[in-house]
Amino acid sequence: MERLLVVLCPELLEEQEDGRAARTFAGVVEVVESFSPAAGAVRPGVCAVPTRGPSRYFGGDVRLAGLVRTALSRTDTALGRVEGHIGVADGLFVAVLAARAAGDEPVVVPAGASARFLAPWPVEALERPELADLLRRLGIRTLGAFAALPTRHVLGRLGTQGSVCHELARGMRSELPGYRLVPRPHPATAATGDGSAGAQVRQAGFWGEAAEAEARAERALGHLEQLLPPDGVAVGRLQGGRGPAERARLVPWGGRRLDPAGPGPEPWPGQLPAPAPASVLARVPASVVDGRGAELEVGPSGLPSAPPEQLSVRGGPWQPVTAWAGPWPVDERWWSRRKRRRRARMQLVTSCGMAYLVVREDAGWWVEGAYD
Amino acid sequence: MALSAPAGIDVTLSARVRPTSDRRDQLLPLLPALGPMVPGGGLPRGAVVAVRAGSEGGAGGATTLAFSLLAEATATGSWCAAVGVPDAGVLALAEMGVDLDHLVLVPHPGARWMEAAAYLVEGMDAVLVCPPGPVRPGPARRLAARARERRAALVVLARHSPWPEGPELQLTVGRGRWMGAGRGHGHLQGRRVEVVSSGRRGASRPVRTELWLPSGSGAPAAP
């Protein structure tokens, strides 16, 4: 999670008619930029900067926040001394709340402590009015109470958006997709319908765009989830295993953050080297025969009874085998009489240039993968 | 062939992907090995790109190529989806360079695959579809129009039947030659193929690209 320092200037959230607020805020951003060139305006009156680099340099988040505060207090701007509240936390959402909670002294939420910090806040802090209404009707008033709801109920009843907010309340994600402070249009611009407020929001910078793209994707998937069964939308995850099917799994889109991708699995003994088959099939029956038309067998020594000559997939036409590799015997759970699995894998290349991963098990041949 | 573009707007691929002041708005990034086969070197937003295996022998490479077209986009933060490929090899996807967190899989959309794709082009940067059977021209045209409007690339993996409307770009994978396996020794290490790219109605001359699809690492690579 990206740690951010946020400076929130309440007086500058709304533009003055003569543009003085914008000029003053530009001065604030300049001060923060002097600590890191990655600083940027999130919207008028709110400026953010990733703390990773500068905190390492200046000796920690608390020290950095103190230095930014001192620098701001020494800055003369068009409006005189500017009131800036400083918050540091994992992700923009929590960092803005931290800045809102800050008085004169900065509020630094330690890494990984977002859930504890968020617990007393009212559910309205999510800025999802419909969700907040629903939660209040359920008797849930704080983010802490929301976080305590069992995940499976949230997924089922509150949909993707609700589940995203739930993860946020539990401190398991750092961003609300598309989250940014919605600029309250200045009375003058609202009356004229001038698009300048929108133009300012577009300065959100690269992470603002990324969050917007994710929000767009999530909205589309929200519609899709109503069309399909709950596990109909998924993402892939890698895991340890030997065969290509065992080395991956699908997790439902709605629950992907509860089942995060771990660090890459360690190589297992008996794994096939890359490339993996582009298609992984679930035990498609096949026949592999030798030159005399007899079904190929793999003996206890792991050697084939004869060179494979022809392959038929799912009872289809015979394809001449032009090259092959293996067999690679796999003897799994050999310690358990009931669960023991003995298999042998082979790669077969056919005359038309296709290649298959086939497996011998239970006295039959199966296609496990196609290199298509 | 009906084009649902306003009169006076040139919808040929070369016009669509002509370098502009902001190419990122027009093209999604591609793995370097795939750049040469696509005009402009990127996956054109709002266009239909169809991928098929060559007719003779009819085997191999189309699935790898279709997913590889999405790899770099997912790795650079774009959102992609694949509809109707229940047997997609997740390990192979990772080897191709796909960021699994940015590729949403809809493995079993059933008869509603096109509806699912229509929802997805609303929010995704690129959507891969694999029609389970013949596609009627009307719905195909509407889906393509929606993708164009939403600036989403539509990649068609034409395994079972061709896309009824001429795609902006057609990629045909020729017969492959596998390296690495012999007669009982070694293991598969890569497939050498030739990919032919052609534009709509011969709008551009066919381009032939030699390629490892996949290479020994699982990702496509230039020879």
GROMACS .gro file of C-alpha atoms in nm, chain B:
model
  223
  373MET     CA    1  -1.998  -0.449  -4.563
  374ALA     CA    2  -2.178  -0.182  -4.365
  375LEU     CA    3  -1.977   0.059  -4.159
  376SER     CA    4  -2.163   0.231  -3.882
  377ALA     CA    5  -1.947   0.540  -3.885
  378PRO     CA    6  -2.072   0.885  -3.971
  379ALA     CA    7  -2.023   0.985  -4.332
  380GLY     CA    8  -1.692   1.144  -4.405
  381ILE     CA    9  -1.505   0.963  -4.132
  382ASP     CA   10  -1.236   0.729  -4.254
  383VAL     CA   11  -1.250   0.415  -4.046
  384THR     CA   12  -0.965   0.224  -4.205
  385LEU     CA   13  -0.707   0.098  -3.963
  386SER     CA   14  -0.427   0.315  -4.089
  387ALA     CA   15  -0.641   0.622  -4.023
  388ARG     CA   16  -0.742   0.495  -3.682
  389VAL     CA   17  -0.392   0.432  -3.559
  390ARG     CA   18  -0.215   0.720  -3.728
  391PRO     CA   19   0.021   0.864  -3.471
  392THR     CA   20  -0.141   1.157  -3.299
  393SER     CA   21  -0.027   1.399  -3.037
  394ASP     CA   22  -0.134   1.150  -2.772
  395ARG     CA   23  -0.078   0.798  -2.895
  396ARG     CA   24  -0.174   0.641  -2.563
  397ASP     CA   25  -0.529   0.749  -2.631
  398GLN     CA   26  -0.529   0.551  -2.953
  399LEU     CA   27  -0.313   0.248  -2.885
  400LEU     CA   28  -0.271   0.009  -2.595
  401PRO     CA   29   0.088  -0.108  -2.544
  402LEU     CA   30   0.197  -0.442  -2.689
  403LEU     CA   31   0.481  -0.676  -2.597
  404PRO     CA   32   0.782  -0.565  -2.806
  405ALA     CA   33   0.779  -0.888  -3.008
  406LEU     CA   34   0.422  -0.822  -3.122
  407GLY     CA   35   0.469  -0.459  -3.224
  408PRO     CA   36   0.583  -0.523  -3.582
  409MET     CA   37   0.265  -0.709  -3.678
  410VAL     CA   38   0.029  -0.425  -3.588
  411PRO     CA   39   0.023  -0.086  -3.763
  412GLY     CA   40   0.145   0.177  -3.519
  413GLY     CA   41   0.296  -0.088  -3.293
  414GLY     CA   42   0.005  -0.095  -3.046
  415LEU     CA   43  -0.333  -0.257  -2.996
  416PRO     CA   44  -0.579  -0.012  -3.154
  417ARG     CA   45  -0.849   0.106  -2.917
  418GLY     CA   46  -1.201   0.085  -3.050
  419ALA     CA   47  -1.108  -0.162  -3.324
  420VAL     CA   48  -1.179  -0.532  -3.381
  421VAL     CA   49  -0.869  -0.752  -3.402
  422ALA     CA   50  -0.942  -1.111  -3.503
  423VAL     CA   51  -0.694  -1.392  -3.437
  424ARG     CA   52  -0.717  -1.731  -3.605
  425ALA     CA   53  -0.503  -2.030  -3.682
  426GLY     CA   54  -0.413  -2.073  -4.049
  427SER     CA   55  -0.661  -2.280  -4.246
  428GLU     CA   56  -0.420  -2.550  -4.359
  429GLY     CA   57  -0.369  -2.792  -4.074
  430GLY     CA   58  -0.575  -2.548  -3.869
  431ALA     CA   59  -0.380  -2.578  -3.550
  432GLY     CA   60  -0.203  -2.391  -3.287
  433GLY     CA   61  -0.089  -2.053  -3.171
  434ALA     CA   62  -0.411  -1.852  -3.195
  435THR     CA   63  -0.491  -1.878  -2.823
  436THR     CA   64  -0.137  -1.785  -2.725
  437LEU     CA   65  -0.134  -1.491  -2.966
  438ALA     CA   66  -0.478  -1.360  -2.865
  439PHE     CA   67  -0.391  -1.353  -2.493
  440SER     CA   68  -0.042  -1.220  -2.561
  441LEU     CA   69  -0.202  -0.917  -2.727
  442LEU     CA   70  -0.341  -0.824  -2.382
  443ALA     CA   71  -0.027  -0.897  -2.179
  444GLU     CA   72   0.152  -0.564  -2.196
  445ALA     CA   73  -0.169  -0.366  -2.146
  446THR     CA   74  -0.248  -0.555  -1.824
  447ALA     CA   75   0.112  -0.517  -1.707
  448THR     CA   76   0.095  -0.140  -1.750
  449GLY     CA   77  -0.229  -0.105  -1.554
  450SER     CA   78  -0.497  -0.130  -1.821
  451TRP     CA   79  -0.799  -0.346  -1.749
  452CYS     CA   80  -0.873  -0.640  -1.977
  453ALA     CA   81  -1.125  -0.923  -1.979
  454ALA     CA   82  -1.163  -1.257  -2.156
  455VAL     CA   83  -1.510  -1.397  -2.222
  456GLY     CA   84  -1.585  -1.759  -2.302
  457VAL     CA   85  -1.241  -1.922  -2.273
  458PRO     CA   86  -1.310  -2.177  -1.998
  459ASP     CA   87  -0.983  -2.362  -2.051
  460ALA     CA   88  -0.749  -2.061  -2.046
  461GLY     CA   89  -0.422  -2.179  -1.894
  462VAL     CA   90  -0.359  -1.935  -1.609
  463LEU     CA   91   0.003  -2.045  -1.571
  464ALA     CA   92   0.061  -1.984  -1.942
  465LEU     CA   93  -0.101  -1.641  -1.910
  466ALA     CA   94   0.141  -1.549  -1.634
  467GLU     CA   95   0.434  -1.676  -1.843
  468MET     CA   96   0.316  -1.462  -2.137
  469GLY     CA   97   0.347  -1.155  -1.916
  470VAL     CA   98  -0.018  -1.104  -1.823
  471ASP     CA   99  -0.077  -0.932  -1.488
  472LEU     CA  100  -0.339  -1.172  -1.354
  473ASP     CA  101  -0.496  -0.902  -1.135
  474HIS     CA  102  -0.578  -0.695  -1.443
  475LEU     CA  103  -0.726  -0.974  -1.654
  476VAL     CA  104  -1.084  -1.055  -1.557
  477LEU     CA  105  -1.199  -1.398  -1.671
  478VAL     CA  106  -1.559  -1.481  -1.755
  479PRO     CA  107  -1.513  -1.849  -1.832
  480HIS     CA  108  -1.872  -1.970  -1.871
  481PRO     CA  109  -2.100  -1.694  -2.004
  482GLY     CA  110  -2.307  -1.953  -2.190
  483ALA     CA  111  -2.546  -1.815  -2.450
  484ARG     CA  112  -2.512  -1.467  -2.300
  485TRP     CA  113  -2.150  -1.423  -2.398
  486MET     CA  114  -2.225  -1.130  -2.622
  487GLU     CA  115  -2.429  -0.953  -2.357
  488ALA     CA  116  -2.141  -1.009  -2.115
  489ALA     CA  117  -1.896  -0.866  -2.367
  490ALA     CA  118  -2.120  -0.563  -2.420
  491TYR     CA  119  -2.109  -0.488  -2.046
  492LEU     CA  120  -1.734  -0.537  -2.039
  493VAL     CA  121  -1.647  -0.299  -2.323
  494GLU     CA  122  -1.817  -0.030  -2.113
  495GLY     CA  123  -1.544  -0.041  -1.853
  496MET     CA  124  -1.247  -0.238  -1.985
  497ASP     CA  125  -0.964  -0.120  -2.208
  498ALA     CA  126  -0.962  -0.445  -2.405
  499VAL     CA  127  -1.201  -0.741  -2.420
  500LEU     CA  128  -1.119  -1.080  -2.568
  501VAL     CA  129  -1.415  -1.286  -2.689
  502CYS     CA  130  -1.419  -1.644  -2.812
  503PRO     CA  131  -1.754  -1.699  -2.985
  504PRO     CA  132  -1.878  -2.054  -2.919
  505GLY     CA  133  -2.045  -2.078  -3.261
  506PRO     CA  134  -2.151  -1.879  -3.565
  507VAL     CA  135  -2.213  -1.511  -3.488
  508ARG     CA  136  -2.491  -1.318  -3.663
  509PRO     CA  137  -2.373  -1.001  -3.837
  510GLY     CA  138  -2.623  -0.769  -3.666
  511PRO     CA  139  -2.520  -0.835  -3.305
  512ALA     CA  140  -2.153  -0.849  -3.409
  513ARG     CA  141  -2.183  -0.505  -3.565
  514ARG     CA  142  -2.354  -0.365  -3.256
  515LEU     CA  143  -2.086  -0.504  -3.024
  516ALA     CA  144  -1.811  -0.363  -3.246
  517ALA     CA  145  -1.986  -0.024  -3.255
  518ARG     CA  146  -2.010  -0.022  -2.876
  519ALA     CA  147  -1.644  -0.109  -2.844
  520ARG     CA  148  -1.556   0.171  -3.086
  521GLU     CA  149  -1.768   0.417  -2.894
  522ARG     CA  150  -1.612   0.318  -2.561
  523ARG     CA  151  -1.259   0.305  -2.708
  524ALA     CA  152  -1.213  -0.057  -2.604
  525ALA     CA  153  -1.010  -0.295  -2.818
  526LEU     CA  154  -1.211  -0.605  -2.911
  527VAL     CA  155  -0.992  -0.911  -2.964
  528VAL     CA  156  -1.177  -1.200  -3.128
  529LEU     CA  157  -1.029  -1.547  -3.077
  530ALA     CA  158  -1.186  -1.716  -3.380
  531ARG     CA  159  -1.150  -2.077  -3.270
  532HIS     CA  160  -1.488  -2.207  -3.373
  533SER     CA  161  -1.613  -1.959  -3.629
  534PRO     CA  162  -1.491  -1.641  -3.797
  535TRP     CA  163  -1.607  -1.292  -3.705
  536PRO     CA  164  -1.888  -1.209  -3.950
  537GLU     CA  165  -1.789  -0.848  -4.005
  538GLY     CA  166  -1.449  -0.778  -4.154
  539PRO     CA  167  -1.224  -0.696  -3.858
  540GLU     CA  168  -1.000  -0.390  -3.875
  541LEU     CA  169  -0.707  -0.625  -3.831
  542GLN     CA  170  -0.685  -0.998  -3.902
  543LEU     CA  171  -0.395  -1.196  -3.755
  544THR     CA  172  -0.346  -1.544  -3.896
  545VAL     CA  173  -0.101  -1.780  -3.727
  546GLY     CA  174   0.070  -2.012  -3.973
  547ARG     CA  175   0.175  -2.368  -3.907
  548GLY     CA  176   0.421  -2.387  -3.619
  549ARG     CA  177   0.748  -2.576  -3.579
  550TRP     CA  178   0.816  -2.694  -3.226
  551MET     CA  179   1.167  -2.698  -3.087
  552GLY     CA  180   1.298  -2.892  -2.792
  553ALA     CA  181   1.121  -3.226  -2.811
  554GLY     CA  182   1.285  -3.515  -2.994
  555ARG     CA  183   1.205  -3.880  -2.980
  556GLY     CA  184   1.161  -3.919  -2.609
  557HIS     CA  185   1.415  -3.664  -2.492
  558GLY     CA  186   1.414  -3.294  -2.407
  559HIS     CA  187   1.097  -3.091  -2.355
  560LEU     CA  188   0.904  -2.834  -2.558
  561GLN     CA  189   1.107  -2.514  -2.572
  562GLY     CA  190   0.926  -2.295  -2.817
  563ARG     CA  191   0.730  -2.278  -3.137
  564ARG     CA  192   0.841  -2.085  -3.442
  565VAL     CA  193   0.551  -1.941  -3.642
  566GLU     CA  194   0.478  -1.688  -3.910
  567VAL     CA  195   0.191  -1.448  -3.840
  568VAL     CA  196   0.021  -1.274  -4.133
  569SER     CA  197  -0.151  -0.946  -4.049
  570SER     CA  198  -0.397  -0.800  -4.295
  571GLY     CA  199  -0.623  -0.497  -4.278
  572ARG     CA  200  -0.987  -0.461  -4.364
  573ARG     CA  201  -1.071  -0.511  -4.732
  574GLY     CA  202  -0.706  -0.513  -4.816
  575ALA     CA  203  -0.675  -0.159  -4.684
  576SER     CA  204  -0.317  -0.236  -4.599
  577ARG     CA  205  -0.071  -0.482  -4.751
  578PRO     CA  206  -0.038  -0.807  -4.557
  579VAL     CA  207   0.260  -0.805  -4.322
  580ARG     CA  208   0.445  -1.127  -4.237
  581THR     CA  209   0.616  -1.154  -3.898
  582GLU     CA  210   0.836  -1.439  -3.779
  583LEU     CA  211   0.794  -1.508  -3.410
  584TRP     CA  212   0.854  -1.745  -3.121
  585LEU     CA  213   0.499  -1.814  -3.000
  586PRO     CA  214   0.570  -1.900  -2.725
  587SER     CA  215   0.943  -1.883  -2.658
  588GLY     CA  216   1.114  -2.093  -2.393
  589SER     CA  217   0.998  -1.854  -2.120
  590GLY     CA  218   0.636  -1.875  -2.230
  591ALA     CA  219   0.628  -1.518  -2.366
  592PRO     CA  220   0.630  -1.438  -2.737
  593ALA     CA  221   0.972  -1.332  -2.860
  594ALA     CA  222   1.128  -1.203  -3.177
  595PRO     CA  223   1.352  -1.461  -3.346
   0.00000   0.00000   0.00000
